[in-house]
Amino acid sequence: MNRSTNSLLLTSILVATSIAMLHRTSISAAEPPVNLLIIQTDEHNFRTLGCYRDTLPKEQAFVWGPKAIVETPAIDSIAKRGAICTSFYATSPVCTPSRASFFTGHYPQDTNSWQNDRPMRSDIKTFAAMLTDAGYKTGYAGKWHLDGPGKPQWAPERQFGFADNRFMFNRGHWKKFELTDDGPRVGGRSKSGSPNYDLAGADKKTFSTDWLTDRAIDFVRQHAQQPFCFHLSLPDPHGPNTVRPPYDTMYQDLPIHPPMTFDRAAENPKWADASGRNAIKTFQTQQMALYFGMVRCIDDNVARLLATLDELDLTDHTMVVFTSDHGDLCYEHGRLNKGNPYEGSAKIPMIIAAPKIIPAGTVVDEALGTVDFLPTVMTLMGKPAGQGVQGRDASKLLTGKSVDDWHDITFLRSAGPAAGWIAAVSDRYKLVVSVADTPWLFDLQDDPDELINQLAASPHHPAAKEFAQAILQYAEQFKDPHAENPKIRSQLLELAKH
């Protein structure tokens, strides 16, 4: 081949390559923005989800017995299409502070919402506000719990970026809703006419989970041709443990047993004293059967939402997130509910499907917290996270990119103005320093039941030093007053020396 022919061939290749690149660019530019659909439950134990049981050894996956499980195919399908985060934590494991961190990317002490019922700062920006600025249609249905003590308080005046918040209520775990000429209202009523938590004959059109999901489906249909962000906040499986038929009897014949740690409550650290709040002496099978029923009802409604995305050809253009605000111990360590750093209380589901962004079947083991959600999701959606955000951007972990400088520690804190405890957690270790006890270090790999204080046998465990130093650095950077408590600070300083 002579030089002239070679040059002509090279020119042809370059032209063809340029055309192909222009074609790819035009396709990319023509693709619609990524929608965001978030499904958030309340007080949800991660072990009730099949996709999380699949990540656990048998003894941890089936703590209530080998047959005491809920099938969750719809939620599991989100994990199969995207990523599951196996060590995701509520930055403070009660409703208000955890939600405040989730929506803003700021630590609870910086949001003014460091305990339940405290209103979030008005000047702080949520991911919904950022997406509204980017031209998204935004909406919200369900529990909010960031506008103070109002209960139920429909459609709070401070919208925080959720333009359509007609079906947002501030507080409560109501079981029945209805639409009236004056707007939505709680269907369960006392003799005096006040709203209450009664089922009140709720059915598949009025039960809270179904009714709120209908509102989400209505929003998605209305805005199918526009970029949208919708947040569905379900008040279940938080107590009271009641659910409509047929879910109320669906699991009543399961052989449900107390978890192994239920009878070991006397060994709890003092910050989880089995005689304290949310402690319980008697295991109630029926309560767990109803809890399972609430979870199954949630999964069936997730299936309806996913089917709607499929029907409208939105699945490939919608990021779907399934998560919760905090966990529920469900009798582990002789306790119900939340509020402490045990796994059942603080570890929560975080599942994200994002076609063309997150590879299917991704598993992220690094420790993350609700404070990390905003910077992560905004980056995944190709949007800036804004100034002053305190959480970490974990998008590279979710998309399979290399991360050389990732520090595998997230920080948790007790709710309230007075210091209770503060913790640092990685995929393997958890250090808890409190005003009520000596420091506890758990090895989540060798002691997943969290029964053994590693510091009892090894007072100078290397992880304790690393984690104590990390807490001190975090507290200084993000002004956490819990770490300034004299007892907590002296313990941290002592551990950090060795």
Short mmCIF file of C-alpha atoms in Angstrom, two decimals:
data_model
loop_
_atom_site.label_atom_id
_atom_site.label_comp_id
_atom_site.label_asym_id
_atom_site.label_seq_id
_atom_site.Cartn_x
_atom_site.Cartn_y
_atom_site.Cartn_z
CA MET A 1 0.00 0.00 0.00
CA ASN A 2 1.54 3.36 -1.07
CA ARG A 3 1.69 6.51 1.08
CA SER A 4 -1.24 8.15 -0.82
CA THR A 5 -3.54 5.15 -0.31
CA ASN A 6 -2.49 4.88 3.33
CA SER A 7 -3.24 8.58 3.90
CA LEU A 8 -6.66 8.24 2.26
CA LEU A 9 -7.48 5.23 4.48
CA LEU A 10 -6.37 7.08 7.60
CA THR A 11 -8.55 10.08 6.64
CA SER A 12 -11.55 7.77 6.13
CA ILE A 13 -11.01 6.18 9.52
CA LEU A 14 -10.75 9.59 11.22
CA VAL A 15 -13.94 10.80 9.52
CA ALA A 16 -15.80 7.64 10.47
CA THR A 17 -14.55 7.91 14.04
CA SER A 18 -15.62 11.55 14.23
CA ILE A 19 -19.10 10.70 12.93
CA ALA A 20 -19.41 7.88 15.45
CA MET A 21 -18.31 10.17 18.28
CA LEU A 22 -20.80 12.82 17.21
CA HIS A 23 -23.52 10.16 17.04
CA ARG A 24 -22.71 8.95 20.56
CA THR A 25 -22.67 12.52 21.83
CA SER A 26 -26.04 13.27 20.27
CA ILE A 27 -27.53 10.11 21.80
CA SER A 28 -26.14 11.02 25.21
CA ALA A 29 -27.39 14.58 24.92
CA ALA A 30 -30.82 13.35 23.84
CA GLU A 31 -31.19 11.00 26.78
CA PRO A 32 -33.63 12.30 29.41
CA PRO A 33 -32.36 13.26 32.88
CA VAL A 34 -32.33 10.55 35.49
CA ASN A 35 -35.49 10.50 37.61
CA LEU A 36 -35.20 9.77 41.33
CA LEU A 37 -37.71 7.62 43.20
CA ILE A 38 -37.02 6.99 46.90
CA ILE A 39 -38.96 4.52 49.04
CA GLN A 40 -38.18 5.00 52.72
CA THR A 41 -39.64 2.86 55.47
CA ASP A 42 -39.64 3.55 59.20
CA GLU A 43 -37.97 1.39 61.86
CA HIS A 44 -37.11 -1.46 59.52
CA ASN A 45 -34.95 -4.43 60.52
CA PHE A 46 -32.63 -5.23 57.59
CA ARG A 47 -32.85 -9.01 58.23
CA THR A 48 -36.47 -9.05 57.02
CA LEU A 49 -35.27 -8.47 53.44
CA GLY A 50 -34.20 -11.44 51.36
CA CYS A 51 -31.40 -9.51 49.65
CA TYR A 52 -29.81 -8.76 53.05
CA ARG A 53 -30.23 -12.33 54.31
CA ASP A 54 -28.32 -13.41 51.20
CA THR A 55 -25.30 -11.40 52.40
CA LEU A 56 -25.26 -12.97 55.89
CA PRO A 57 -24.16 -16.30 57.38
CA LYS A 58 -27.06 -18.57 58.27
CA GLU A 59 -26.98 -17.79 62.00
CA GLN A 60 -27.35 -14.07 61.27
CA ALA A 61 -29.83 -14.36 58.42
CA PHE A 62 -32.33 -16.41 60.40
CA VAL A 63 -32.16 -15.01 63.92
CA TRP A 64 -35.88 -15.72 64.54
CA GLY A 65 -35.62 -19.28 63.25
CA PRO A 66 -34.84 -21.02 59.92
CA LYS A 67 -38.42 -20.69 58.67
CA ALA A 68 -39.22 -17.30 60.19
CA ILE A 69 -38.72 -15.19 57.08
CA VAL A 70 -40.58 -12.77 54.84
CA GLU A 71 -40.24 -13.13 51.10
CA THR A 72 -39.49 -9.71 49.55
CA PRO A 73 -39.11 -10.33 45.79
CA ALA A 74 -39.81 -6.75 44.68
CA ILE A 75 -37.30 -5.12 47.00
CA ASP A 76 -34.79 -7.88 46.22
CA SER A 77 -35.19 -7.13 42.50
CA ILE A 78 -33.93 -3.56 43.09
CA ALA A 79 -30.76 -4.99 44.63
CA LYS A 80 -30.29 -7.41 41.72
CA ARG A 81 -30.55 -4.57 39.20
CA GLY A 82 -28.20 -2.32 41.13
CA ALA A 83 -26.28 -2.10 44.39
CA ILE A 84 -26.76 -3.25 47.96
CA CYS A 85 -24.86 -1.52 50.76
CA THR A 86 -24.17 -4.07 53.47
CA SER A 87 -22.89 -1.63 56.11
CA PHE A 88 -25.16 1.40 55.88
CA TYR A 89 -26.06 3.12 59.17
CA ALA A 90 -28.43 5.69 60.58
CA THR A 91 -26.13 8.54 61.55
CA SER A 92 -28.26 8.86 64.68
CA PRO A 93 -30.67 5.92 65.04
CA VAL A 94 -33.95 7.70 65.75
CA CYS A 95 -36.32 9.30 63.25
CA THR A 96 -35.69 13.05 63.18
CA PRO A 97 -31.86 13.24 63.35
CA SER A 98 -31.41 10.36 60.92
CA ARG A 99 -33.82 11.89 58.42
CA ALA A 100 -32.23 15.32 58.80
CA SER A 101 -28.85 13.88 57.83
CA PHE A 102 -30.36 11.88 54.96
CA PHE A 103 -32.06 14.87 53.33
CA THR A 104 -29.27 17.41 53.86
CA GLY A 105 -25.90 15.63 53.98
CA HIS A 106 -25.18 17.36 57.31
CA TYR A 107 -24.57 15.78 60.70
CA PRO A 108 -27.53 16.04 63.12
CA GLN A 109 -25.84 18.60 65.38
CA ASP A 110 -25.57 20.92 62.36
CA THR A 111 -29.24 20.61 61.32
CA ASN A 112 -30.88 21.66 64.62
CA SER A 113 -32.68 18.29 64.45
CA TRP A 114 -30.49 16.35 66.86
CA GLN A 115 -33.48 14.70 68.55
CA ASN A 116 -37.05 13.81 67.64
CA ASP A 117 -39.55 16.63 67.04
CA ARG A 118 -36.95 19.38 66.64
CA PRO A 119 -37.58 21.41 63.46
CA MET A 120 -34.82 21.38 60.88
CA ARG A 121 -33.00 24.61 60.04
CA SER A 122 -34.88 26.60 57.40
CA ASP A 123 -31.71 27.71 55.61
CA ILE A 124 -30.40 24.22 54.97
CA LYS A 125 -30.78 22.77 51.48
CA THR A 126 -32.09 19.28 50.74
CA PHE A 127 -31.43 17.19 47.65
CA ALA A 128 -35.04 17.96 46.62
CA ALA A 129 -34.31 21.68 46.66
CA MET A 130 -31.19 21.11 44.58
CA LEU A 131 -33.16 19.07 42.05
CA THR A 132 -35.94 21.65 41.96
CA ASP A 133 -33.29 24.22 41.02
CA ALA A 134 -32.20 21.83 38.25
CA GLY A 135 -35.72 21.78 36.77
CA TYR A 136 -37.10 18.63 38.37
CA LYS A 137 -40.72 18.17 39.43
CA THR A 138 -40.60 17.15 43.08
CA GLY A 139 -43.12 15.53 45.39
CA TYR A 140 -43.46 13.77 48.72
CA ALA A 141 -46.00 11.49 50.36
CA GLY A 142 -45.85 10.13 53.91
CA LYS A 143 -44.11 10.84 57.18
CA TRP A 144 -41.69 13.79 57.31
CA HIS A 145 -40.82 14.36 61.01
CA LEU A 146 -38.63 17.41 60.41
CA ASP A 147 -41.01 20.29 61.15
CA GLY A 148 -41.31 20.14 64.93
CA PRO A 149 -44.08 18.61 67.06
CA GLY A 150 -47.04 19.00 64.66
CA LYS A 151 -49.09 15.81 64.38
CA PRO A 152 -50.25 14.90 61.77
CA GLN A 153 -49.78 18.42 60.30
CA TRP A 154 -50.47 17.86 56.61
CA ALA A 155 -48.51 19.82 53.98
CA PRO A 156 -46.04 21.70 56.21
CA GLU A 157 -45.48 25.28 55.07
CA ARG A 158 -41.72 24.77 54.87
CA GLN A 159 -41.46 22.49 51.86
CA PHE A 160 -37.66 22.05 51.71
CA GLY A 161 -37.77 21.63 47.94
CA PHE A 162 -40.73 19.24 47.72
CA ALA A 163 -43.07 21.36 45.60
CA ASP A 164 -45.97 18.92 45.84
CA ASN A 165 -46.21 18.10 49.53
CA ARG A 166 -50.00 17.79 49.79
CA PHE A 167 -49.65 14.25 51.11
CA MET A 168 -46.72 14.92 53.44
CA PHE A 169 -47.60 14.75 57.13
CA ASN A 170 -45.17 15.74 59.81
CA ARG A 171 -45.62 13.04 62.45
CA GLY A 172 -47.46 9.85 63.31
CA HIS A 173 -47.77 6.18 62.40
CA TRP A 174 -51.30 6.23 61.14
CA LYS A 175 -52.90 3.11 59.67
CA LYS A 176 -55.72 4.51 57.56
CA PHE A 177 -56.01 7.54 55.27
CA GLU A 178 -58.78 9.03 53.19
CA LEU A 179 -59.30 11.89 50.73
CA THR A 180 -61.94 14.47 51.56
CA ASP A 181 -63.11 17.71 49.95
CA ASP A 182 -60.75 19.48 52.35
CA GLY A 183 -57.78 17.28 51.46
CA PRO A 184 -56.23 14.17 53.03
CA ARG A 185 -56.99 13.11 56.57
CA VAL A 186 -56.37 10.24 58.96
CA GLY A 187 -59.16 7.67 58.69
CA GLY A 188 -58.91 6.22 62.20
CA ARG A 189 -60.78 8.47 64.64
CA SER A 190 -61.52 8.40 68.36
CA LYS A 191 -65.00 8.96 69.78
CA SER A 192 -64.14 12.63 70.13
CA GLY A 193 -63.13 12.80 66.47
CA SER A 194 -59.36 12.99 67.01
CA PRO A 195 -57.10 10.97 64.68
CA ASN A 196 -55.76 7.73 66.11
CA TYR A 197 -53.79 4.65 65.06
CA ASP A 198 -56.78 2.31 64.69
CA LEU A 199 -57.00 0.19 61.56
CA ALA A 200 -60.69 1.25 61.39
CA GLY A 201 -61.48 -1.29 58.67
CA ALA A 202 -58.62 -0.21 56.41
CA ASP A 203 -58.44 -2.05 53.09
CA LYS A 204 -56.18 -2.03 50.02
CA LYS A 205 -57.41 1.44 49.08
CA THR A 206 -57.17 3.08 52.52
CA PHE A 207 -54.45 1.26 54.47
CA SER A 208 -51.50 3.61 54.93
CA THR A 209 -48.94 1.71 52.83
CA ASP A 210 -51.37 1.18 49.94
CA TRP A 211 -52.85 4.68 50.07
CA LEU A 212 -49.47 6.41 50.09
CA THR A 213 -48.21 4.19 47.27
CA ASP A 214 -51.26 5.21 45.23
CA ARG A 215 -50.23 8.84 45.71
CA ALA A 216 -46.72 7.99 44.47
CA ILE A 217 -48.12 6.21 41.41
CA ASP A 218 -50.38 9.18 40.65
CA PHE A 219 -47.37 11.52 40.77
CA VAL A 220 -45.22 9.31 38.52
CA ARG A 221 -48.01 9.07 35.95
CA GLN A 222 -48.58 12.82 36.01
CA HIS A 223 -44.90 13.63 35.51
CA ALA A 224 -43.83 10.73 33.32
CA GLN A 225 -42.75 13.10 30.56
CA GLN A 226 -40.70 15.36 32.88
CA PRO A 227 -37.68 14.75 35.09
CA PHE A 228 -38.99 14.06 38.57
CA CYS A 229 -37.94 13.32 42.13
CA PHE A 230 -40.50 11.66 44.38
CA HIS A 231 -40.05 10.53 47.97
CA LEU A 232 -42.43 7.89 49.34
CA SER A 233 -42.08 7.75 53.13
CA LEU A 234 -44.00 4.81 54.59
CA PRO A 235 -44.77 4.87 58.34
CA ASP A 236 -44.55 1.06 58.59
CA PRO A 237 -43.15 -1.29 59.85
CA HIS A 238 -42.89 1.04 62.85
CA GLY A 239 -45.31 0.13 65.62
CA PRO A 240 -48.10 -0.27 66.40
CA ASN A 241 -47.74 -3.70 64.81
CA THR A 242 -51.05 -3.83 62.96
CA VAL A 243 -51.72 -4.42 59.29
CA ARG A 244 -54.75 -4.98 57.08
CA PRO A 245 -55.97 -8.40 55.88
CA PRO A 246 -54.64 -10.69 54.51
CA TYR A 247 -51.26 -9.62 55.89
CA ASP A 248 -52.51 -9.72 59.49
CA THR A 249 -52.73 -13.53 59.43
CA MET A 250 -50.21 -14.36 56.69
CA TYR A 251 -47.39 -15.27 59.11
CA GLN A 252 -49.27 -16.29 62.25
CA ASP A 253 -48.41 -19.98 61.82
CA LEU A 254 -44.68 -19.46 61.28
CA PRO A 255 -42.38 -21.03 63.90
CA ILE A 256 -40.96 -17.70 65.11
CA HIS A 257 -38.48 -17.91 67.98
CA PRO A 258 -36.70 -15.35 70.15
CA PRO A 259 -33.28 -14.38 68.79
CA MET A 260 -30.33 -15.94 70.59
CA THR A 261 -29.36 -12.62 72.16
CA PHE A 262 -32.82 -12.16 73.70
CA ASP A 263 -31.79 -14.35 76.64
CA ARG A 264 -28.38 -12.70 76.90
CA ALA A 265 -29.70 -9.23 77.74
CA ALA A 266 -27.99 -9.27 81.13
CA GLU A 267 -24.68 -9.07 79.28
CA ASN A 268 -25.62 -5.83 77.51
CA PRO A 269 -23.43 -2.78 77.96
CA LYS A 270 -24.88 -0.16 80.28
CA TRP A 271 -25.83 2.02 77.29
CA ALA A 272 -28.20 -0.78 76.30
CA ASP A 273 -29.41 -1.80 79.76
CA ALA A 274 -32.15 -4.38 79.35
CA SER A 275 -34.12 -2.71 82.15
CA GLY A 276 -34.22 0.62 80.31
CA ARG A 277 -36.54 2.14 77.74
CA ASN A 278 -37.70 -0.23 74.97
CA ALA A 279 -36.52 -3.22 77.01
CA ILE A 280 -38.86 -6.20 77.01
CA LYS A 281 -39.03 -9.35 79.11
CA THR A 282 -41.47 -11.49 77.11
CA PHE A 283 -41.09 -12.52 73.49
CA GLN A 284 -44.37 -12.17 71.58
CA THR A 285 -44.60 -14.32 68.46
CA GLN A 286 -47.74 -12.56 67.28
CA GLN A 287 -46.01 -9.18 67.29
CA MET A 288 -43.27 -10.51 65.02
CA ALA A 289 -45.87 -12.16 62.75
CA LEU A 290 -47.57 -8.78 62.33
CA TYR A 291 -44.21 -7.07 61.76
CA PHE A 292 -43.52 -9.58 58.98
CA GLY A 293 -46.99 -8.84 57.57
CA MET A 294 -46.24 -5.11 57.41
CA VAL A 295 -42.98 -5.85 55.55
CA ARG A 296 -44.76 -8.07 53.02
CA CYS A 297 -47.39 -5.39 52.42
CA ILE A 298 -44.58 -2.92 51.76
CA ASP A 299 -42.96 -5.30 49.28
CA ASP A 300 -46.20 -5.86 47.38
CA ASN A 301 -46.61 -2.10 47.05
CA VAL A 302 -43.02 -1.70 45.89
CA ALA A 303 -43.95 -4.21 43.18
CA ARG A 304 -46.83 -1.96 42.11
CA LEU A 305 -44.50 1.04 41.87
CA LEU A 306 -41.91 -0.87 39.85
CA ALA A 307 -44.64 -2.15 37.52
CA THR A 308 -45.76 1.43 36.94
CA LEU A 309 -42.24 2.43 35.92
CA ASP A 310 -42.15 -0.51 33.51
CA GLU A 311 -45.53 0.37 32.04
CA LEU A 312 -44.46 3.97 31.40
CA ASP A 313 -41.03 2.94 29.97
CA LEU A 314 -39.32 4.76 32.83
CA THR A 315 -37.36 1.90 34.40
CA ASP A 316 -34.17 2.58 32.44
CA HIS A 317 -34.31 6.29 33.26
CA THR A 318 -35.22 6.16 36.95
CA MET A 319 -32.91 5.72 39.92
CA VAL A 320 -34.81 3.71 42.54
CA VAL A 321 -33.68 3.82 46.15
CA PHE A 322 -35.03 1.62 48.95
CA THR A 323 -33.98 2.53 52.48
CA SER A 324 -35.18 3.26 56.02
CA ASP A 325 -34.55 5.89 58.68
CA HIS A 326 -33.34 3.44 61.36
CA GLY A 327 -33.76 -0.16 62.42
CA ASP A 328 -35.77 -2.14 64.95
CA LEU A 329 -34.05 -4.60 67.28
CA CYS A 330 -37.10 -6.91 67.16
CA TYR A 331 -36.18 -8.56 70.49
CA GLU A 332 -32.42 -8.79 69.88
CA HIS A 333 -30.57 -8.06 73.13
CA GLY A 334 -33.90 -8.09 74.95
CA ARG A 335 -35.05 -4.86 73.33
CA LEU A 336 -37.46 -3.44 70.81
CA ASN A 337 -37.13 -0.41 68.56
CA LYS A 338 -33.97 1.67 68.25
CA GLY A 339 -31.84 4.40 69.81
CA ASN A 340 -28.58 2.54 70.41
CA PRO A 341 -25.64 1.51 68.19
CA TYR A 342 -26.45 -2.23 68.00
CA GLU A 343 -26.72 -3.51 64.42
CA GLY A 344 -30.47 -4.15 64.57
CA SER A 345 -31.05 -0.58 65.71
CA ALA A 346 -28.53 1.38 63.65
CA LYS A 347 -27.88 -0.64 60.47
CA ILE A 348 -30.43 0.04 57.75
CA PRO A 349 -31.22 -1.09 54.21
CA MET A 350 -29.70 0.93 51.38
CA ILE A 351 -30.42 -0.45 47.93
CA ILE A 352 -30.00 1.59 44.74
CA ALA A 353 -30.81 0.62 41.17
CA ALA A 354 -29.60 3.02 38.49
CA PRO A 355 -29.46 1.53 34.98
CA LYS A 356 -26.39 2.59 32.95
CA ILE A 357 -24.91 4.15 36.10
CA ILE A 358 -24.58 1.39 38.73
CA PRO A 359 -23.63 -2.11 37.49
CA ALA A 360 -26.17 -4.79 38.35
CA GLY A 361 -25.19 -6.99 41.29
CA THR A 362 -22.90 -4.41 42.92
CA VAL A 363 -22.12 -5.04 46.60
CA VAL A 364 -20.67 -2.22 48.71
CA ASP A 365 -19.26 -3.42 52.04
CA GLU A 366 -17.64 -0.16 53.16
CA ALA A 367 -19.35 1.57 56.07
CA LEU A 368 -21.64 4.47 55.10
CA GLY A 369 -24.19 6.61 56.91
CA THR A 370 -27.35 8.54 56.13
CA VAL A 371 -25.21 11.69 56.11
CA ASP A 372 -23.48 10.32 52.99
CA PHE A 373 -26.66 9.93 50.94
CA LEU A 374 -27.05 13.45 49.51
CA PRO A 375 -23.54 13.91 48.09
CA THR A 376 -23.61 10.36 46.74
CA VAL A 377 -26.97 10.52 45.01
CA MET A 378 -26.36 13.98 43.56
CA THR A 379 -23.09 12.84 42.00
CA LEU A 380 -24.76 9.71 40.62
CA MET A 381 -27.35 11.97 38.99
CA GLY A 382 -24.66 14.20 37.52
CA LYS A 383 -25.52 17.18 39.69
CA PRO A 384 -23.39 19.23 42.13
CA ALA A 385 -23.98 18.59 45.83
CA GLY A 386 -23.62 22.23 46.81
CA GLN A 387 -21.47 23.96 49.37
CA GLY A 388 -21.02 22.93 52.98
CA VAL A 389 -22.17 19.33 52.66
CA GLN A 390 -20.55 17.23 55.39
CA GLY A 391 -21.22 13.69 54.18
CA ARG A 392 -18.91 11.72 51.90
CA ASP A 393 -19.49 11.08 48.21
CA ALA A 394 -19.58 7.28 47.86
CA SER A 395 -20.56 7.28 44.18
CA LYS A 396 -17.28 5.67 43.09
CA LEU A 397 -17.90 2.73 45.41
CA LEU A 398 -21.31 2.24 43.81
CA THR A 399 -20.10 2.56 40.23
CA GLY A 400 -17.09 0.26 40.62
CA LYS A 401 -14.43 2.94 40.19
CA SER A 402 -11.19 2.69 42.14
CA VAL A 403 -11.03 4.67 45.38
CA ASP A 404 -7.50 4.90 46.79
CA ASP A 405 -8.09 7.19 49.76
CA TRP A 406 -11.41 5.91 51.17
CA HIS A 407 -11.49 5.82 54.98
CA ASP A 408 -13.78 2.96 55.96
CA ILE A 409 -15.31 4.57 59.06
CA THR A 410 -18.68 6.22 59.60
CA PHE A 411 -19.80 7.99 62.77
CA LEU A 412 -22.95 7.52 64.84
CA ARG A 413 -24.24 9.49 67.81
CA SER A 414 -27.06 9.24 70.33
CA ALA A 415 -29.99 11.60 69.99
CA GLY A 416 -30.60 14.46 72.38
CA PRO A 417 -28.73 17.46 73.76
CA ALA A 418 -26.93 15.55 76.50
CA ALA A 419 -24.13 13.22 75.49
CA GLY A 420 -25.14 9.58 75.68
CA TRP A 421 -22.79 7.72 73.36
CA ILE A 422 -20.76 8.26 70.22
CA ALA A 423 -19.52 5.52 67.90
CA ALA A 424 -17.21 4.84 64.98
CA VAL A 425 -18.07 1.91 62.71
CA SER A 426 -16.33 0.14 59.85
CA ASP A 427 -17.27 -2.97 57.93
CA ARG A 428 -15.60 -4.99 60.70
CA TYR A 429 -15.25 -3.00 63.94
CA LYS A 430 -17.47 -0.80 66.06
CA LEU A 431 -16.18 1.37 68.90
CA VAL A 432 -18.80 2.78 71.28
CA VAL A 433 -17.80 5.36 73.90
CA SER A 434 -20.47 6.48 76.36
CA VAL A 435 -21.13 8.31 79.60
CA ALA A 436 -22.69 5.16 81.05
CA ASP A 437 -19.91 2.60 80.66
CA THR A 438 -16.33 1.89 79.76
CA PRO A 439 -15.60 1.80 76.00
CA TRP A 440 -16.87 -1.19 74.03
CA LEU A 441 -15.18 -2.50 70.89
CA PHE A 442 -17.08 -5.06 68.83
CA ASP A 443 -15.57 -7.27 66.16
CA LEU A 444 -18.50 -7.65 63.77
CA GLN A 445 -16.74 -10.42 61.86
CA ASP A 446 -15.87 -12.72 64.77
CA ASP A 447 -18.71 -11.61 67.05
CA PRO A 448 -21.65 -10.58 64.83
CA ASP A 449 -24.06 -10.94 67.77
CA GLU A 450 -22.23 -8.08 69.54
CA LEU A 451 -21.79 -9.88 72.86
CA ILE A 452 -18.05 -9.53 73.49
CA ASN A 453 -16.10 -6.41 74.38
CA GLN A 454 -12.77 -6.91 72.62
CA LEU A 455 -11.17 -4.39 74.96
CA ALA A 456 -11.72 -6.71 77.92
CA ALA A 457 -9.12 -9.11 76.53
CA SER A 458 -7.04 -6.59 74.60
CA PRO A 459 -7.18 -3.12 76.20
CA HIS A 460 -4.82 -1.73 73.55
CA HIS A 461 -6.49 -3.25 70.51
CA PRO A 462 -5.14 -1.40 67.43
CA ALA A 463 -8.65 -0.77 66.10
CA ALA A 464 -9.58 1.06 69.32
CA LYS A 465 -6.73 3.53 68.86
CA GLU A 466 -7.53 4.13 65.21
CA PHE A 467 -11.23 4.60 65.86
CA ALA A 468 -10.75 6.83 68.91
CA GLN A 469 -8.46 9.08 66.90
CA ALA A 470 -11.01 9.13 64.09
CA ILE A 471 -13.82 10.18 66.47
CA LEU A 472 -11.69 12.99 67.89
CA GLN A 473 -10.91 14.26 64.38
CA TYR A 474 -14.57 14.00 63.33
CA ALA A 475 -15.74 15.82 66.48
CA GLU A 476 -13.30 18.65 65.93
CA GLN A 477 -14.16 19.03 62.25
CA PHE A 478 -17.95 18.82 62.66
CA LYS A 479 -18.31 20.32 66.13
CA ASP A 480 -19.98 17.37 67.84
CA PRO A 481 -20.62 18.35 71.46
CA HIS A 482 -21.03 14.70 72.51
CA ALA A 483 -17.28 14.25 72.23
CA GLU A 484 -16.74 17.24 74.52
CA ASN A 485 -18.42 15.46 77.43
CA PRO A 486 -15.61 15.05 80.02
CA LYS A 487 -16.11 11.31 80.48
CA ILE A 488 -16.36 10.56 76.77
CA ARG A 489 -13.41 12.80 75.91
CA SER A 490 -11.15 11.32 78.57
CA GLN A 491 -11.92 7.80 77.34
CA LEU A 492 -11.23 8.79 73.74
CA LEU A 493 -7.95 10.44 74.63
CA GLU A 494 -6.85 7.40 76.63
CA LEU A 495 -7.65 5.01 73.79
CA ALA A 496 -6.02 7.30 71.23
CA LYS A 497 -2.69 7.21 73.10
CA HIS A 498 -2.03 3.49 72.84
#
